[in-house]
Coordinates of C-alpha atoms in Angstrom, one line a residue:
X1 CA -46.0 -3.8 -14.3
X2 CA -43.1 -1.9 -13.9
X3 CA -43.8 0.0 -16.9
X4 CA -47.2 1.3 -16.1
X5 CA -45.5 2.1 -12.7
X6 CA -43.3 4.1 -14.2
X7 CA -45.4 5.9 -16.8
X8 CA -47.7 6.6 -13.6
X9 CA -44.9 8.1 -11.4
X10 CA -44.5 10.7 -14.9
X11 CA -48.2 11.4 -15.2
X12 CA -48.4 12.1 -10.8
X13 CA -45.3 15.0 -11.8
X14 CA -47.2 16.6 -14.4
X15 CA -50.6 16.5 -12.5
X16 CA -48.8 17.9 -9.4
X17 CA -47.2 20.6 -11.4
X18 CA -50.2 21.7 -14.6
X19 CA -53.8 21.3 -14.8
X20 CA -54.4 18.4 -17.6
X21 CA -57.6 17.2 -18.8
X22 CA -58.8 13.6 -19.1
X23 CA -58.5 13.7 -23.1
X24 CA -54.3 15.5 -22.4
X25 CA -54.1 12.6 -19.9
X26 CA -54.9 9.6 -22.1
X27 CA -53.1 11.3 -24.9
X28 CA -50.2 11.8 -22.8
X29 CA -50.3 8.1 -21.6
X30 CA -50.1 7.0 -25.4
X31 CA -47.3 9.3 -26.0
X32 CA -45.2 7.8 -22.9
X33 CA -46.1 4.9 -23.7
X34 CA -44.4 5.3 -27.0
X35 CA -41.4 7.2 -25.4
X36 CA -40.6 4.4 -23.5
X37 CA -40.6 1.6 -26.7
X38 CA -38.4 4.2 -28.5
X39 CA -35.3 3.8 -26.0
X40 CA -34.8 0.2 -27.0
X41 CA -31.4 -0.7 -27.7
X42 CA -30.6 -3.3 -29.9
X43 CA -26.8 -3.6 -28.6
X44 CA -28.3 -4.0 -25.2
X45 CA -26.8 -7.3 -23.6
X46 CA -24.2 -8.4 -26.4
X47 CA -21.4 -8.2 -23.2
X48 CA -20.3 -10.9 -20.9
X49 CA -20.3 -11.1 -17.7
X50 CA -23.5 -8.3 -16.9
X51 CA -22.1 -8.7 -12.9
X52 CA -19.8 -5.8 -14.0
X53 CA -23.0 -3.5 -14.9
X54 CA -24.9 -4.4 -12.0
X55 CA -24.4 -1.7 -9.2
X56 CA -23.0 -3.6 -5.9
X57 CA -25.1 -1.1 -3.7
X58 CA -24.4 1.8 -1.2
X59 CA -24.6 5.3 -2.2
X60 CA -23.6 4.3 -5.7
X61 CA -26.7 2.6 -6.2
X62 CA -29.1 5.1 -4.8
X63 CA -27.5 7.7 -6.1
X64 CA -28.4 6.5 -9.7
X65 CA -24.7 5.4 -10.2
X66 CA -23.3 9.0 -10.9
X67 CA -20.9 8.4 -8.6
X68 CA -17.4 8.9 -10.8
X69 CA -17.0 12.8 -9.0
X70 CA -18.0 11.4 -5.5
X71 CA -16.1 7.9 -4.6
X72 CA -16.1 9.2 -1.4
X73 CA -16.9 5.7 0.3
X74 CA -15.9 1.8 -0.1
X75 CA -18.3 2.0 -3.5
X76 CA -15.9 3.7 -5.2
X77 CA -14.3 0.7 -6.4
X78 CA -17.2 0.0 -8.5
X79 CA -17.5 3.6 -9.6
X80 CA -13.9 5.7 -9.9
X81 CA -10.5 3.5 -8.6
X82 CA -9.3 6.6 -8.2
X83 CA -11.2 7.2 -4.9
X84 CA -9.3 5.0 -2.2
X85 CA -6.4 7.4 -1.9
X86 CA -8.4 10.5 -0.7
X87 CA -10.9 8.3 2.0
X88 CA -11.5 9.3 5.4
X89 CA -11.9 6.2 6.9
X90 CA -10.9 2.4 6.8
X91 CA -14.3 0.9 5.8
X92 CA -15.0 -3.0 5.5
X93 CA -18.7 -3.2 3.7
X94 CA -20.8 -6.1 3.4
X95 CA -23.4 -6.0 0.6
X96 CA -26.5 -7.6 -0.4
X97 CA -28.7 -7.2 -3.6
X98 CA -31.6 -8.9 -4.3
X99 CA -32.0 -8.4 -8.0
X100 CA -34.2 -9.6 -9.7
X101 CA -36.3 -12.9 -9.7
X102 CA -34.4 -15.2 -7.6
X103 CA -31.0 -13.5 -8.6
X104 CA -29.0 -12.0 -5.6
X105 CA -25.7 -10.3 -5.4
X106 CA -23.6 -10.9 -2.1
X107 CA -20.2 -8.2 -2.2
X108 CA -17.5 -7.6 0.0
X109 CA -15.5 -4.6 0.0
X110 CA -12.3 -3.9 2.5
X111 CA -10.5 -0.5 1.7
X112 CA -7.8 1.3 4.0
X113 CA -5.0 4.4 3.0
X114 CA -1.6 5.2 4.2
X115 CA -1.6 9.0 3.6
X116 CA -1.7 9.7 0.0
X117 CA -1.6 5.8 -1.2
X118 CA -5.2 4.2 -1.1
X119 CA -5.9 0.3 -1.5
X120 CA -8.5 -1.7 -1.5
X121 CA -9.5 -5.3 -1.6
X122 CA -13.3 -6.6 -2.8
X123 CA -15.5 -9.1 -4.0
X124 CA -18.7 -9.6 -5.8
X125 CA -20.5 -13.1 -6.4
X126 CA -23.8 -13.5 -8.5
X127 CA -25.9 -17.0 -8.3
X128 CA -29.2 -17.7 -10.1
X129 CA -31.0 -21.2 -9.4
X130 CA -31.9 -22.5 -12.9
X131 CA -34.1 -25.6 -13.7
X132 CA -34.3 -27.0 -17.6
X133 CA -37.4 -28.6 -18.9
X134 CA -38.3 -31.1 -21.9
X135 CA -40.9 -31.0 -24.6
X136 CA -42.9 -32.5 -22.3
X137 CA -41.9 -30.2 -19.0
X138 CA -40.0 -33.0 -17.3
X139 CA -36.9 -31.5 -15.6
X140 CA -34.0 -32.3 -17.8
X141 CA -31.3 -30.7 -15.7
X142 CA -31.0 -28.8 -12.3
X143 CA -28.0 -26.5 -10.8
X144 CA -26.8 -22.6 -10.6
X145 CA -25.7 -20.1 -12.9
X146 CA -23.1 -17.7 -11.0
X147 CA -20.6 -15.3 -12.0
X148 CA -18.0 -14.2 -8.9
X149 CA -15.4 -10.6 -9.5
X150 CA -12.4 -10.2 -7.4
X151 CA -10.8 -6.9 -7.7
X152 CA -7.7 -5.4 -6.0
X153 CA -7.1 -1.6 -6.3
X154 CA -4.2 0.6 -5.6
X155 CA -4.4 4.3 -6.0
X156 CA -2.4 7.3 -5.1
X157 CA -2.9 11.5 -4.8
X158 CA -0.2 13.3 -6.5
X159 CA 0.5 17.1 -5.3
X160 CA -1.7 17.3 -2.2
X161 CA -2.2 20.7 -0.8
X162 CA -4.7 22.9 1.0
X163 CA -5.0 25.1 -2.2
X164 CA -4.6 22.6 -4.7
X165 CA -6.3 19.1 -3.7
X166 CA -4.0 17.4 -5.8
X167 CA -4.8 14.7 -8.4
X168 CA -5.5 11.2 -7.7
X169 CA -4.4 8.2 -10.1
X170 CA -5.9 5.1 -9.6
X171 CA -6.5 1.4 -10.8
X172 CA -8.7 -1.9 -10.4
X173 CA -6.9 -5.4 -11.5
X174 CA -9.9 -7.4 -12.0
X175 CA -10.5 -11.0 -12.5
X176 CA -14.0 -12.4 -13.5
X177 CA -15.2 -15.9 -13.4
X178 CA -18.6 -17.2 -15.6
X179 CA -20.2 -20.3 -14.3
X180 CA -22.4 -22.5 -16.3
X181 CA -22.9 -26.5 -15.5
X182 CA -22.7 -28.5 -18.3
X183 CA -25.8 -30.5 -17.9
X184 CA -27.3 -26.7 -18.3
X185 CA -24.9 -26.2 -21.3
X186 CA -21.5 -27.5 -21.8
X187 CA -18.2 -25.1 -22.7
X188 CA -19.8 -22.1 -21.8
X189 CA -17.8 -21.5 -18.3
X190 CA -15.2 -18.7 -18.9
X191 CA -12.5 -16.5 -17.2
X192 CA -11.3 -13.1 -17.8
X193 CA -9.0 -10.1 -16.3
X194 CA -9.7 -6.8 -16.9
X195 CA -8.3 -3.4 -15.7
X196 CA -10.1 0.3 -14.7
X197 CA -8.1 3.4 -14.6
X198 CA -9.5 6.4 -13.1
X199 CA -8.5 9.7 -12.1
X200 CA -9.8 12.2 -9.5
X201 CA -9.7 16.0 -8.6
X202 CA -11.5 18.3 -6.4
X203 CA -11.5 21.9 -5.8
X204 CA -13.5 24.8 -5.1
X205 CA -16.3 26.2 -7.3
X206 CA -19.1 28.9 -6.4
X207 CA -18.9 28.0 -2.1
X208 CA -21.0 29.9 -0.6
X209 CA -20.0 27.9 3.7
X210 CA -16.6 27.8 5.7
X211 CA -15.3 24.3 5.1
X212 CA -11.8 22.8 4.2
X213 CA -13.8 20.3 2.3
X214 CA -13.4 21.3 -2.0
X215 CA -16.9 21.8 -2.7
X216 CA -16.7 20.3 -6.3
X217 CA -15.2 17.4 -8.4
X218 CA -14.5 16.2 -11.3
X219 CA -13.4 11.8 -12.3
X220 CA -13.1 10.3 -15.0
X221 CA -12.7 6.1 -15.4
X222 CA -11.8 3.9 -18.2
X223 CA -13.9 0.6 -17.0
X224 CA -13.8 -3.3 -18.0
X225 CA -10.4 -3.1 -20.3
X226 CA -9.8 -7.0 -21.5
X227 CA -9.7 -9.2 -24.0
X228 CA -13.7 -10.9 -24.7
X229 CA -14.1 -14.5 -24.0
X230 CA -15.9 -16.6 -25.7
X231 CA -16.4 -14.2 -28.3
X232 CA -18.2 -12.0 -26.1
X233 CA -16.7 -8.6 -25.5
X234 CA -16.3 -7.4 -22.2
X235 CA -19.0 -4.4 -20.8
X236 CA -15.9 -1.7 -21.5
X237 CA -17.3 2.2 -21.4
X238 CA -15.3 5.6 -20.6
X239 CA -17.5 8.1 -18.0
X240 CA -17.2 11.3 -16.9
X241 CA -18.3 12.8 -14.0
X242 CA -18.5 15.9 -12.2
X243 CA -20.5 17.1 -8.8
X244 CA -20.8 19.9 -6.8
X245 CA -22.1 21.0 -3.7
X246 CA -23.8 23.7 -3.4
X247 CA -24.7 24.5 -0.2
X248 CA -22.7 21.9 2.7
X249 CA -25.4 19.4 3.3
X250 CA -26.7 19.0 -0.3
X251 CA -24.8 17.3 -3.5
X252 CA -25.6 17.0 -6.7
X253 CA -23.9 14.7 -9.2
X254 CA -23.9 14.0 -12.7
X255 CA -22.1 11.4 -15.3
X256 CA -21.6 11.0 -19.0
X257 CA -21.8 6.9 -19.8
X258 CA -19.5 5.9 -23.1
X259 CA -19.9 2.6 -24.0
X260 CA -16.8 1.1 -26.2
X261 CA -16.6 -2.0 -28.4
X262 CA -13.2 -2.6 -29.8
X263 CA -14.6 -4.5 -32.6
X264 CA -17.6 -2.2 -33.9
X265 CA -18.1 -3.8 -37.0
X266 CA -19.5 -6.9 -35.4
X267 CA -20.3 -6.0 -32.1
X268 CA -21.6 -2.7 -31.7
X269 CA -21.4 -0.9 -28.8
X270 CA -24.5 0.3 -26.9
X271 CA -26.0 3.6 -27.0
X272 CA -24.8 5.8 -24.7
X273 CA -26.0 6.8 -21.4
X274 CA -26.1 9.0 -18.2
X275 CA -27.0 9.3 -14.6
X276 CA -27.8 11.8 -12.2
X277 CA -28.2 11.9 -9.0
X278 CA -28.2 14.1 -5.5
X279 CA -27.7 13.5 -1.9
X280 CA -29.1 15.6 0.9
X281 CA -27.9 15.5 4.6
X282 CA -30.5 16.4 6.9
X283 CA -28.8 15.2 10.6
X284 CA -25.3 14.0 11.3
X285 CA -26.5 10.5 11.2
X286 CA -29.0 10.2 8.4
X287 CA -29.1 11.6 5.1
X288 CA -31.6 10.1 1.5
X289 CA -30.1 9.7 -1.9
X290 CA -31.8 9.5 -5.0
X291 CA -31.0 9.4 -8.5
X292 CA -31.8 8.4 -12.5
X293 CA -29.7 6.6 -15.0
X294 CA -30.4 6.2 -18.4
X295 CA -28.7 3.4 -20.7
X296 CA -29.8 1.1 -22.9
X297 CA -32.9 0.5 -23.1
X298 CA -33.8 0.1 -19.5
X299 CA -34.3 3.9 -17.7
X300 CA -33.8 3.0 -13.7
X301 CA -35.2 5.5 -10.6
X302 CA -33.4 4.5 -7.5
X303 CA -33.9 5.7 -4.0
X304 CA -32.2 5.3 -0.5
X305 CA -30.9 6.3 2.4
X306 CA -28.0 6.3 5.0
X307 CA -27.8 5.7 8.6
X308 CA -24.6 6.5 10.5
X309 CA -24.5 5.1 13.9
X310 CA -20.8 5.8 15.4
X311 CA -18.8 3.3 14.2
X312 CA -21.3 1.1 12.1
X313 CA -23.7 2.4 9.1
X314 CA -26.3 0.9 7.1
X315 CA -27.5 1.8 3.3
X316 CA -31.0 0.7 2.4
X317 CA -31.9 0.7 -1.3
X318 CA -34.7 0.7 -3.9
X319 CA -34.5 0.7 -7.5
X320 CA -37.2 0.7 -10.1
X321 CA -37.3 0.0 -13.6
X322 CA -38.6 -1.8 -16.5
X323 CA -37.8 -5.4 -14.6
X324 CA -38.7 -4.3 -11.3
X325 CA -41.7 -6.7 -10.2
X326 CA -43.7 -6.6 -6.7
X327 CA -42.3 -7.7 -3.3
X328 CA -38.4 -7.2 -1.9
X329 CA -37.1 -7.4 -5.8
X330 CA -34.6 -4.7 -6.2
X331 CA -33.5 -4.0 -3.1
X332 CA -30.4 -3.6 -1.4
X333 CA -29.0 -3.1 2.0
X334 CA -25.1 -2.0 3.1
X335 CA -23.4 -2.7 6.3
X336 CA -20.0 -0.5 6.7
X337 CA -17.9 -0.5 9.8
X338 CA -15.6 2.7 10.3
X339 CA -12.5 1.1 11.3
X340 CA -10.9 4.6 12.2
X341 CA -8.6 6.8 10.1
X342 CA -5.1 6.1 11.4
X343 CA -5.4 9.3 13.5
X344 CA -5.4 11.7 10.4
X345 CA -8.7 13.5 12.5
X346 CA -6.7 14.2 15.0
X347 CA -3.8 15.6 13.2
X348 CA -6.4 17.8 11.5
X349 CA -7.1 19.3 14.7
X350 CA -3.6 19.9 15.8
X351 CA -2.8 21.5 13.0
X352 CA -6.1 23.8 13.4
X353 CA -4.9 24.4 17.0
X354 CA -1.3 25.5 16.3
X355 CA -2.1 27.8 13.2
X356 CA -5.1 29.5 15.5
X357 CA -2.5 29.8 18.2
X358 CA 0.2 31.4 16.0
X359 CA -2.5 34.0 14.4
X360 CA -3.1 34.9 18.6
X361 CA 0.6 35.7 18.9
X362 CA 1.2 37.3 16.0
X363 CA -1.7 39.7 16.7
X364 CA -0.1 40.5 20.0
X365 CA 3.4 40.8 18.5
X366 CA 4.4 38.1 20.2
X367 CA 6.5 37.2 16.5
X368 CA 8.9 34.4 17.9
X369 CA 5.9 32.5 19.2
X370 CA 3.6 32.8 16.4
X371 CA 6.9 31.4 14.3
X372 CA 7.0 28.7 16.7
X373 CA 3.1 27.6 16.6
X374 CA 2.7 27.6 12.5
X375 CA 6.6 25.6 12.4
X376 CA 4.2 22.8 14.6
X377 CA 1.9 23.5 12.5
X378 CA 3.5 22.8 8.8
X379 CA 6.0 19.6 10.7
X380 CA 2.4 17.8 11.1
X381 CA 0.6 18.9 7.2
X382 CA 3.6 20.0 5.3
X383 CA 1.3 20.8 2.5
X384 CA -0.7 22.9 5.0
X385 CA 0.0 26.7 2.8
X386 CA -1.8 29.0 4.8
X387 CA 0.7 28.3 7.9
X388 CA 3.8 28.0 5.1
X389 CA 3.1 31.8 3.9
X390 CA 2.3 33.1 7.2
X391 CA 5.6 31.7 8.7
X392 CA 7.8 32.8 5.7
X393 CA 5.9 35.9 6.5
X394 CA 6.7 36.6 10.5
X395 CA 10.6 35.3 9.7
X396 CA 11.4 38.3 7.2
X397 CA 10.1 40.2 9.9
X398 CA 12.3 38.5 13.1
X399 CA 14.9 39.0 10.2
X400 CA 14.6 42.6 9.5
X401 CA 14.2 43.3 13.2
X402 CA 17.3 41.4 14.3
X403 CA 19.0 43.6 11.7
X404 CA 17.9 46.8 13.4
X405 CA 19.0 45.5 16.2
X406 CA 22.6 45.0 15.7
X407 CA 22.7 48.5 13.7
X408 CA 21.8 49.5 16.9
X409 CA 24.3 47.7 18.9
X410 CA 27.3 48.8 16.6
X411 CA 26.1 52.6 17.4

């Protein structure tokens, strides 16, 4: 079902943009439909513990998972460990993911940072009823297969500046438990730690609006790094991602998916992938994502969107791809609570107010006081520049006039 579905959202593009006959149509059906089958990956699904490939939710879901460049909210522990050092807000995020069948997803995330050092704190748990059955389809055994994550991340942004945004460093110590009764089938229960290491710049590229905001980014993560269990290696991939904004309410997003096996001989890594995805604001409290990944042998389309009410916002999500079936399946909601920013905002403004005021003074010669304001200024954002060269400015020029001035008191 899915796959029709999907093979009819292609055909609706092509109809909407060229004029196709019914012999182009069915022709173009048949070569879909082989398009499709010629994805499969063997090496799909050779990795434990698939909770670590399963997108918790949020804006990192709907956005197609090309969210390395962005971590901009509490998903970026899923998506670049990097993120938690650069964060506006402390978030606490509640997530739940109805999968597929009866499978659901139930995540936790808590993240808070004390200016340039980010932490964060979450949790992921997996559970899917499972019923055995005889030869003769009498139930031979009854319980839950489940699979719970905890992760604690620490990150920090080195060399902060309003020029330079600095770049931020950043970690995930992660410890995954595997589940399986043994009436369902005994010795299979396992546990693993694993570790991601990410990194994180932004800057300014092509920006065409007035905003301190960088307008671009670029993250890179090492994800899953452990020993295998069981003999099963652990889902461990490199990505790379970049995004950019090109006007202030729109962002676009893209990453490159690297899947690693450290034994390739045996276990051979999967193929590897990508995912884009963009994000468009269209009021202060609502904006839609969308995106497409691409790996193994599964393609996914995902769509959602963000509600921001004050202190409290909700993410509602829809994926679909080849295991997508009818009803609720595959979708996702997010609850976040803002829990403030430690007064950073209003620092922000401060500083605005105090380098505005010294520009006033200086552009009535009033020198002293326009030292004064951008001092305030740089004693609240030391890293703030455009204050720094303005003030080392204005004092050569106090100096060189206090110079005349006592030439002209020894005359």
């Amino acid at each position: 079902m899915a796959k029709k579905l999907l093979l009819y959202i292609i055909l609706f593009i092509l109809l909407a943009s060229f004029s196709i006959s019914a012999l182009d149509i069915s022709d173009f059906y048949y070569k879909a439909d082989n398009f499709l089958d010629s994805l499969s990956d063997p090496n799909t699904g050779l990795t434990a513990f698939p909770t670590l490939l399963i997108p918790l939710g949020g804006r990192y879901e709907a956005m197609g998972t090309a969210f390395t460049a962005v971590a901009d909210d509490a998903s970026f522990i899923e998506a670049n460990p990097a993120g938690s050092s650069s964060l506006r807000y402390t978030e606490l995020s509640f997530y739940h993911n109805d999968w597929i069948a009866d499978t659901n997803i139930e995540s936790i995330v808590f993240t808070t940072r004390h200016n340039n050092l980010g932490f964060g704190l979450g949790a992921k748990f997996l559970y899917v009823p499972f019923t055995g059955y005889g030869l003769w389809g009498e139930r031979t055994s009854r319980g839950y297969y489940s699979e719970s994550v905890g992760i604690v991340n620490l990150s920090y942004r080195f060399l902060p500046g309003y020029n330079f945004w600095g770049i931020s460093l950043g970690t995930n110590l992660k410890v995954a438990y595997r589940y399986i009764p043994a009436e369902i089938y005994e010795g299979q229960s396992a546990v693993s730690a694993m570790l991601d290491l990410g990194a994180l710049t932004r800057f300014n590229f092509l920006k065409f609006y007035k905003a301190r905001e960088k307008n671009a980014s670029f993250g890179i993560v090492l994800k899953n790094l452990g020993i295998a269990q069981l003999d099963d290696p652990l889902p461990l991939e490199a990505v790379a991602g970049i995004a950019y904004s090109p006007l202030r309410p729109w962002l676009l997003a893209f990453d490159f998916i690297y899947p690693i096996s450290l034994n390739q001989s045996e276990q051979p890594a999967e193929h590897w992938g990508f995912a884009v995805g963009t994000d468009v604001v269209f009021t202060d409290f609502f904006s839609v994502q969308c995106g497409f990944r691409y790996r193994g042998s599964n393609p996914r389309v995902s769509v959602g969107s963000k509600l921001d009410l004050n202190n409290i916002s909700f993410n509602f999500n829809y994926t679909l791809d080849l295991t997508t079936q009818a009803g609720l399946d595959r979708f996702s909601i997010v609850s976040s609570l803002n829990l403030g920013d430690k007064g950073r905002g209003l620092i922000a403004m401060q500083v605005d107010e105090y380098y505005v005021a010294g520009l006033l003074a200086y552009a009535e010669g009033n020198l002293r006081e326009a030292a004064f304001n951008w001092e305030k200024a740089v004693e609240l954002d030391p890293g703030f520049s455009p204050a720094i060269l303005n003030l080392e400015t204005v004092n050569r020029t106090l100096q060189v006039v206090d110079e005349m001035r006592s030439i002209q008191t020894i005359n």
